[in-house]
PDB file of C-alpha atoms in Angstrom:
ATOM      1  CA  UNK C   1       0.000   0.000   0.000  1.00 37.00           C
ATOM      2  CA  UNK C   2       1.654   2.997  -1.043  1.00 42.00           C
ATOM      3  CA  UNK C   3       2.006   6.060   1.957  1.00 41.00           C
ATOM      4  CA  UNK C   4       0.262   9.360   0.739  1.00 48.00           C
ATOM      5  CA  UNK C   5       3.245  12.022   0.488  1.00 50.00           C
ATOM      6  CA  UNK C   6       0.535  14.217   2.420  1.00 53.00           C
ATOM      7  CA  UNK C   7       0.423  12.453   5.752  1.00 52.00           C
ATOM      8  CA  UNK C   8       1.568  14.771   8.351  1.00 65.00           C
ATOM      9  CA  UNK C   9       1.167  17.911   6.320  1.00 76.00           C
ATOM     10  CA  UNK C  10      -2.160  19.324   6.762  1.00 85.00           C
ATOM     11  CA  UNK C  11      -3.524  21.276   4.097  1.00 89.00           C
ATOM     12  CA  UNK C  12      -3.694  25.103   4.840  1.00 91.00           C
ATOM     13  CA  UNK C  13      -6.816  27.283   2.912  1.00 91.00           C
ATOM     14  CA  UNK C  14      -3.899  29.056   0.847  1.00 90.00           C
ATOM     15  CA  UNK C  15      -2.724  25.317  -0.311  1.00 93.00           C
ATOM     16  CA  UNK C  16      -6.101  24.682  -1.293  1.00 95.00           C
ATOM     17  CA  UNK C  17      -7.585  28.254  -2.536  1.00 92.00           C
ATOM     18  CA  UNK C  18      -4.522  28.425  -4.285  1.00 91.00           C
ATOM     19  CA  UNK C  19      -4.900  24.723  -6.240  1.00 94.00           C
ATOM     20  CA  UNK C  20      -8.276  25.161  -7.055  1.00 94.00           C
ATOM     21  CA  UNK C  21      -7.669  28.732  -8.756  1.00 91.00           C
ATOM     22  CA  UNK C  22      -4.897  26.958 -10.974  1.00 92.00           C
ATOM     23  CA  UNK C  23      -7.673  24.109 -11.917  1.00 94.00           C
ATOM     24  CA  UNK C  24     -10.426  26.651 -12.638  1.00 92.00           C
ATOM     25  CA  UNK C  25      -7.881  28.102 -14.974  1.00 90.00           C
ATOM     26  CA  UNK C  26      -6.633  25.045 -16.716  1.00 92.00           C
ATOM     27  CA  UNK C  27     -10.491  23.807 -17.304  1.00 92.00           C
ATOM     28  CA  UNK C  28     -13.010  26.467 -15.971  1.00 89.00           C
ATOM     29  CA  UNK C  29     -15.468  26.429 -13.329  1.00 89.00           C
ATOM     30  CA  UNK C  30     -17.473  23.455 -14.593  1.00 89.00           C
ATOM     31  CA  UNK C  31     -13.769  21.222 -14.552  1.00 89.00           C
ATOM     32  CA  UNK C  32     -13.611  21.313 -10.755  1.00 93.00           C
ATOM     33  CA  UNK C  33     -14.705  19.272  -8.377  1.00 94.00           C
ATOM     34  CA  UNK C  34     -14.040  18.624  -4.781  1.00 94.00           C
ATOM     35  CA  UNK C  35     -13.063  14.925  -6.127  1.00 95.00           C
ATOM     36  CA  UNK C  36     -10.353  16.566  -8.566  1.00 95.00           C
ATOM     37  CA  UNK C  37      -8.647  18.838  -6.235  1.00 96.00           C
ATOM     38  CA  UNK C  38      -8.355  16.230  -3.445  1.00 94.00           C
ATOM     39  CA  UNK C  39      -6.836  14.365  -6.160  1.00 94.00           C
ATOM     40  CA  UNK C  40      -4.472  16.794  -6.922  1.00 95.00           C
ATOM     41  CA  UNK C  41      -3.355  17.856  -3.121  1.00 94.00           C
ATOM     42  CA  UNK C  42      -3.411  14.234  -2.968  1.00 93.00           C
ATOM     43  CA  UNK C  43      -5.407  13.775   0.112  1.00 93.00           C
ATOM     44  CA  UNK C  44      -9.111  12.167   0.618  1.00 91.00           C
ATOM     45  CA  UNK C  45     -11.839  14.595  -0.764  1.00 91.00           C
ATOM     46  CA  UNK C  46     -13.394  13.976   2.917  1.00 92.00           C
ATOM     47  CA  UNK C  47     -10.834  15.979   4.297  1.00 90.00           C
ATOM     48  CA  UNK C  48     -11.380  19.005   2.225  1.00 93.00           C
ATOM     49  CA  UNK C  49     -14.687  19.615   3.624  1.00 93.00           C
ATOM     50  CA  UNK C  50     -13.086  20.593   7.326  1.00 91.00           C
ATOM     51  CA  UNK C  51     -12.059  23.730   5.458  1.00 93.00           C
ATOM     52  CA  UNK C  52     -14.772  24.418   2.989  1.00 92.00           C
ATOM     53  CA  UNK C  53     -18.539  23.395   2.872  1.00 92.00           C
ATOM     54  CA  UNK C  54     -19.228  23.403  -0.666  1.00 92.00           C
ATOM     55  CA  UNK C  55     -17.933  23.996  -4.452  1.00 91.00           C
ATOM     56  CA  UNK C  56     -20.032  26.919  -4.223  1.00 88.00           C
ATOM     57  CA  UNK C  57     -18.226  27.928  -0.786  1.00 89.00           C
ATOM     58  CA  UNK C  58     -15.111  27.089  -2.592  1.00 92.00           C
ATOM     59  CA  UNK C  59     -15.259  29.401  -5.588  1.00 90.00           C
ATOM     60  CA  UNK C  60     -16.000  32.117  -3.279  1.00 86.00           C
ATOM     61  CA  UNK C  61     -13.042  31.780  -1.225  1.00 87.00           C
ATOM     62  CA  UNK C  62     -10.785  31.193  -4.855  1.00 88.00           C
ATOM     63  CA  UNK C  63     -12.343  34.679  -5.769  1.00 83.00           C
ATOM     64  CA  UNK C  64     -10.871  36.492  -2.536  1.00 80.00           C
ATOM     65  CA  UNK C  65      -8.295  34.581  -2.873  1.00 80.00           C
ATOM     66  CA  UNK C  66      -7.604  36.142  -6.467  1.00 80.00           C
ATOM     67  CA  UNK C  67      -8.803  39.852  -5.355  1.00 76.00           C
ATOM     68  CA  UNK C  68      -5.761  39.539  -2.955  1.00 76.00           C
ATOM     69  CA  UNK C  69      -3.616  38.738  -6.028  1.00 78.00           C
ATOM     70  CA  UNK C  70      -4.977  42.019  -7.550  1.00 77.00           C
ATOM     71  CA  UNK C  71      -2.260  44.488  -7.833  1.00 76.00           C
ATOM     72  CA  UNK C  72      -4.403  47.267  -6.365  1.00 73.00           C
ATOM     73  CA  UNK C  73      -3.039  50.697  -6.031  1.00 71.00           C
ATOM     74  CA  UNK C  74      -1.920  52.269  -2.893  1.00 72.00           C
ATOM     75  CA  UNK C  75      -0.714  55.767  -3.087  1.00 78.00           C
ATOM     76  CA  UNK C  76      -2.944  57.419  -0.552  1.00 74.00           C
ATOM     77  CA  UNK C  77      -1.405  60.885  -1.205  1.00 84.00           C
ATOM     78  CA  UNK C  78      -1.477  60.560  -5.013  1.00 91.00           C
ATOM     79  CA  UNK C  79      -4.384  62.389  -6.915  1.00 93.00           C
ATOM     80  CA  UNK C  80      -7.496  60.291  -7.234  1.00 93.00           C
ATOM     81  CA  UNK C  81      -7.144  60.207 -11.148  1.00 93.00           C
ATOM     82  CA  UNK C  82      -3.837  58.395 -11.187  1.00 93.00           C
ATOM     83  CA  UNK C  83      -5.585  55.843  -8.483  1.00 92.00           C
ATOM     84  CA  UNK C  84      -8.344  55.283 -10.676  1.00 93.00           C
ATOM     85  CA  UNK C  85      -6.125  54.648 -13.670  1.00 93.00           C
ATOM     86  CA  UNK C  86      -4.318  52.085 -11.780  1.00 92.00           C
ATOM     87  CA  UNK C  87      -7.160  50.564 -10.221  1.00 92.00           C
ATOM     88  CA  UNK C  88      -8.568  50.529 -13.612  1.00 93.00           C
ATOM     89  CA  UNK C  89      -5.651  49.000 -14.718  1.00 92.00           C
ATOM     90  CA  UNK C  90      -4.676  46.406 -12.083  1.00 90.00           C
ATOM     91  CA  UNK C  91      -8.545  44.877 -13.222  1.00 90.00           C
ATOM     92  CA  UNK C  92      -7.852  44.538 -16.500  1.00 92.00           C
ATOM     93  CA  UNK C  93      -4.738  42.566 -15.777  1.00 90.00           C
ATOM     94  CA  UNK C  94      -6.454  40.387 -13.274  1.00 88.00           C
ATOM     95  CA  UNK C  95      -8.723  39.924 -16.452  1.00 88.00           C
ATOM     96  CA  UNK C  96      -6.255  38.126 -18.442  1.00 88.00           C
ATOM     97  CA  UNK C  97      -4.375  36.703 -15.783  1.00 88.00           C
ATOM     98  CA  UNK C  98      -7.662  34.734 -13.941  1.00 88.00           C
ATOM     99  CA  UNK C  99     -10.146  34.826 -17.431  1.00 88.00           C
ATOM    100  CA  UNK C 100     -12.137  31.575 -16.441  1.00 87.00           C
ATOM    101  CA  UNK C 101     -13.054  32.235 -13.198  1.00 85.00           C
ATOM    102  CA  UNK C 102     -13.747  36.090 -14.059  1.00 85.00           C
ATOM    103  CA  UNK C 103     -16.417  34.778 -16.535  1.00 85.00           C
ATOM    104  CA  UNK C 104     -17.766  32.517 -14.340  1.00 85.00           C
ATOM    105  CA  UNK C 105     -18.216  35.171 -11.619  1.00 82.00           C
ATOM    106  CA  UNK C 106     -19.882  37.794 -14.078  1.00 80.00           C
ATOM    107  CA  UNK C 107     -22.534  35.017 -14.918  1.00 82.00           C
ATOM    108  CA  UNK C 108     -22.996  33.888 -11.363  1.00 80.00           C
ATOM    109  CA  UNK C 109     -22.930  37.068  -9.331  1.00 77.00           C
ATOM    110  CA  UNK C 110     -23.371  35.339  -5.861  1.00 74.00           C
ATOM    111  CA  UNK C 111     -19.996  33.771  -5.846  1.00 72.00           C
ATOM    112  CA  UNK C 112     -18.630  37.592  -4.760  1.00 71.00           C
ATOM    113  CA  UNK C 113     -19.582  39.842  -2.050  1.00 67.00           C
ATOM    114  CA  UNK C 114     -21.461  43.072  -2.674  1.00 76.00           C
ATOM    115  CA  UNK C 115     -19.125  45.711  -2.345  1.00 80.00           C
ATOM    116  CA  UNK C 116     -17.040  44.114  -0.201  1.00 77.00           C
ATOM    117  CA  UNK C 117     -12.699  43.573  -0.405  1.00 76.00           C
ATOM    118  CA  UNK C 118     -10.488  43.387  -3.655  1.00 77.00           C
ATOM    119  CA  UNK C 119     -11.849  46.742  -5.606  1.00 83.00           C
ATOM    120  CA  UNK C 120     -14.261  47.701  -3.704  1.00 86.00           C
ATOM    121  CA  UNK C 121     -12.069  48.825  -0.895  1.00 85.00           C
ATOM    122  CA  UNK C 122      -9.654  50.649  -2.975  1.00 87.00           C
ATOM    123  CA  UNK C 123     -12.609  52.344  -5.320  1.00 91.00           C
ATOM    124  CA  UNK C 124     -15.055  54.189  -2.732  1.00 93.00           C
ATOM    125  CA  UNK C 125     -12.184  56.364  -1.115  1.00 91.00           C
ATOM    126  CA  UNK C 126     -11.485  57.017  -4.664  1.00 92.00           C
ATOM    127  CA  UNK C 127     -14.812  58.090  -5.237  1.00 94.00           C
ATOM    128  CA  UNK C 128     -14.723  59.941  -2.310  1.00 94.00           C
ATOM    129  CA  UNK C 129     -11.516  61.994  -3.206  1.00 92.00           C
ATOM    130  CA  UNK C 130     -13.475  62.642  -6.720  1.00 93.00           C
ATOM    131  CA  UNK C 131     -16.266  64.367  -4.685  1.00 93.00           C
ATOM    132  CA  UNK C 132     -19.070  61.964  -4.923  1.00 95.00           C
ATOM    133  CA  UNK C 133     -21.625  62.457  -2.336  1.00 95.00           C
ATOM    134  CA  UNK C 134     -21.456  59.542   0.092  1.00 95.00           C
ATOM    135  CA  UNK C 135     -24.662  58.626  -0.836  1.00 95.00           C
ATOM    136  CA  UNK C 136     -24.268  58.052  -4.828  1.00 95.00           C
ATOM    137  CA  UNK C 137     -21.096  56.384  -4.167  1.00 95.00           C
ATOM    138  CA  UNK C 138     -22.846  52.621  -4.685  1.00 94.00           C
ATOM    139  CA  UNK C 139     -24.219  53.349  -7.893  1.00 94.00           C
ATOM    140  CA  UNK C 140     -21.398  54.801  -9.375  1.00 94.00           C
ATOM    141  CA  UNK C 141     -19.003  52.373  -8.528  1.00 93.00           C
ATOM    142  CA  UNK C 142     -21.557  50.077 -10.383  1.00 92.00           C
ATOM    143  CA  UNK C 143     -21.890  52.289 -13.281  1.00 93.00           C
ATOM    144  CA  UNK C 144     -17.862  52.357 -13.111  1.00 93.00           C
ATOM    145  CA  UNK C 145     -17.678  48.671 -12.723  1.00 91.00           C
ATOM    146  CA  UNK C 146     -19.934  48.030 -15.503  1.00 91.00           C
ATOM    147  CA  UNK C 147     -18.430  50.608 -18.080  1.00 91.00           C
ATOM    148  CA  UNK C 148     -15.031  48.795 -16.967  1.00 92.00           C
ATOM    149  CA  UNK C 149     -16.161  45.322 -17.065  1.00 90.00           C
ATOM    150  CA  UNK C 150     -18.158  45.716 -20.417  1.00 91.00           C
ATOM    151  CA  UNK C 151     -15.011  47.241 -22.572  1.00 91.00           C
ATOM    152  CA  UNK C 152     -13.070  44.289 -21.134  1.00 90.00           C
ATOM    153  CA  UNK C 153     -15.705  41.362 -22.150  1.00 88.00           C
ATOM    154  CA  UNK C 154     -15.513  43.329 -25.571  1.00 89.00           C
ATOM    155  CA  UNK C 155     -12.004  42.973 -25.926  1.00 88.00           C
ATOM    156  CA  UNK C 156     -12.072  39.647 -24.433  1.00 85.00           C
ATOM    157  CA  UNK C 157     -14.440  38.344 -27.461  1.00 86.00           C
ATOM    158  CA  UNK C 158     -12.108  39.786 -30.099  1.00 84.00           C
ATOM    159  CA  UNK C 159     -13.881  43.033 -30.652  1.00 85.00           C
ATOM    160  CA  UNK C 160     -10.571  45.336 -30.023  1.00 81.00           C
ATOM    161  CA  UNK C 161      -7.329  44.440 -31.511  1.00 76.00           C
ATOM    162  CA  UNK C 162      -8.152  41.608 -33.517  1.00 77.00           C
ATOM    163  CA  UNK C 163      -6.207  43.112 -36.062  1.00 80.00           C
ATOM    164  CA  UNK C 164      -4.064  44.940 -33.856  1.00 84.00           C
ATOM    165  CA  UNK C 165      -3.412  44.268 -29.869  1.00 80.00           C
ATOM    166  CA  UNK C 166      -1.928  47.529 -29.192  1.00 89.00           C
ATOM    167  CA  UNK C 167      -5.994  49.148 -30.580  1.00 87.00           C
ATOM    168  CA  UNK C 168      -6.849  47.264 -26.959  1.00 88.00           C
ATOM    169  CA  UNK C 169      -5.127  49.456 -25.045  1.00 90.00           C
ATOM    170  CA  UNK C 170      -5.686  52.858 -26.866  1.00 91.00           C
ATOM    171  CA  UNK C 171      -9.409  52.050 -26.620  1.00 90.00           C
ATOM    172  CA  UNK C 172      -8.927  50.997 -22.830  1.00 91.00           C
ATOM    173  CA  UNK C 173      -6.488  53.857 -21.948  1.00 93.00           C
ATOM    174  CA  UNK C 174      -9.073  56.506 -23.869  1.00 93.00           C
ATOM    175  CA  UNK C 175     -12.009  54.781 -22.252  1.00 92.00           C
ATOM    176  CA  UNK C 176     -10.553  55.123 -18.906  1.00 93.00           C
ATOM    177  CA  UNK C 177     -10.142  59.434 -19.747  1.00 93.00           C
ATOM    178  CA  UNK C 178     -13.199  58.970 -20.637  1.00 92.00           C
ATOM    179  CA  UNK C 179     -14.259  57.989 -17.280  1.00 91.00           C
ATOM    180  CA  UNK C 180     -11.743  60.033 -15.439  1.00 91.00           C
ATOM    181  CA  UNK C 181     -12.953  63.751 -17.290  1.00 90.00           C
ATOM    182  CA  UNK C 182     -16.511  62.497 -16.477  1.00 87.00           C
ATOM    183  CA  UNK C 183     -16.462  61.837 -12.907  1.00 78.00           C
ATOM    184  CA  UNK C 184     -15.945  64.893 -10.929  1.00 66.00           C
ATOM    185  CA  UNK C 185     -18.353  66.588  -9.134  1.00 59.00           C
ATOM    186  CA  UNK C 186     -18.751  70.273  -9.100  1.00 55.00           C
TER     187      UNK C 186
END
């Protein structure tokens, strides 16, 4: 009977989180299963459920666990253009870096938390810096989100830069002026 190269090294979330992000990017969301990624930490699939409850549960923790990947910006002091750029920036990479598990996450809203962590956290004082009233600050960070996210599904389906990949990031770059000359308050 051959000895699992496991025994006596528990799994940590990281270990797992970790794993189960580079699986969802191999074969998308629908490739995992609990079954699979015991297989591939090599332990019993039993065992994973003393640190998550569910696939469902699992995928949400995979998502923090890429927001904390996300390169956000964090120059308190600089202007809140040049943080929005960046932040603006940082998602797109995160994009391309994580693409299967971004789709899935866009089509299955309840894997994420409302306005909670990764973007969220960095956006709102951003918004606040810009001027917007505490209490619009919600729906413009969705109307932000979804300008953002949109222009990236576009180029993501071959609409920019099919032709040419540096169009891509001229249209993204004047998209995000776009969004920078438009957002301040008077």
């Amino acid at each position: 009977m051959a000895v699992s190269a496991r025994r006596g090294a528990p799994l940590t979330p990281e270990e797992i989180h970790s794993t189960a992000l580079r699986l969802v990017e191999e074969g998308g969301v629908e490739a995992l299963s609990m079954r699979k990624l015991a297989a591939v930490l090599d332990v019993n699939p039993m065992s994973l459920y003393h640190h998550v409850a569910n696939k469902t549960a699992l995928i949400s923790q995979i998502c923090q666990t890429m927001a904390g990947r996300l390169a956000l910006p964090d120059k308190p002091g600089s202007p809140w253009q040049e943080r929005l750029r960046d932040l603006a920036h940082a998602y797109r990479r995160m994009v391309h870096r994580y693409p299967s598990l971004w789709a899935y996450i866009h089509t299955h809203p309840e894997t994420v938390a409302d306005h909670q962590g990764g973007i969220w956290d960095v956006l709102f004082p951003i918004l606040a810096d810009a001027g917007v009233p505490e209490e619009e600050r919600t729906t413009t960070a969705d109307v932000l989100h979804g300008f953002v996210a949109g222009l990236v599904v576009t180029e993501r389906q071959g609409h920019l830069g099919r032709d040419d990949p540096a169009q891509a990031d001229r249209v993204y770059e004047t998209a995000i002026d776009m969004i920078i000359r438009g957002l301040p308050r008077p």
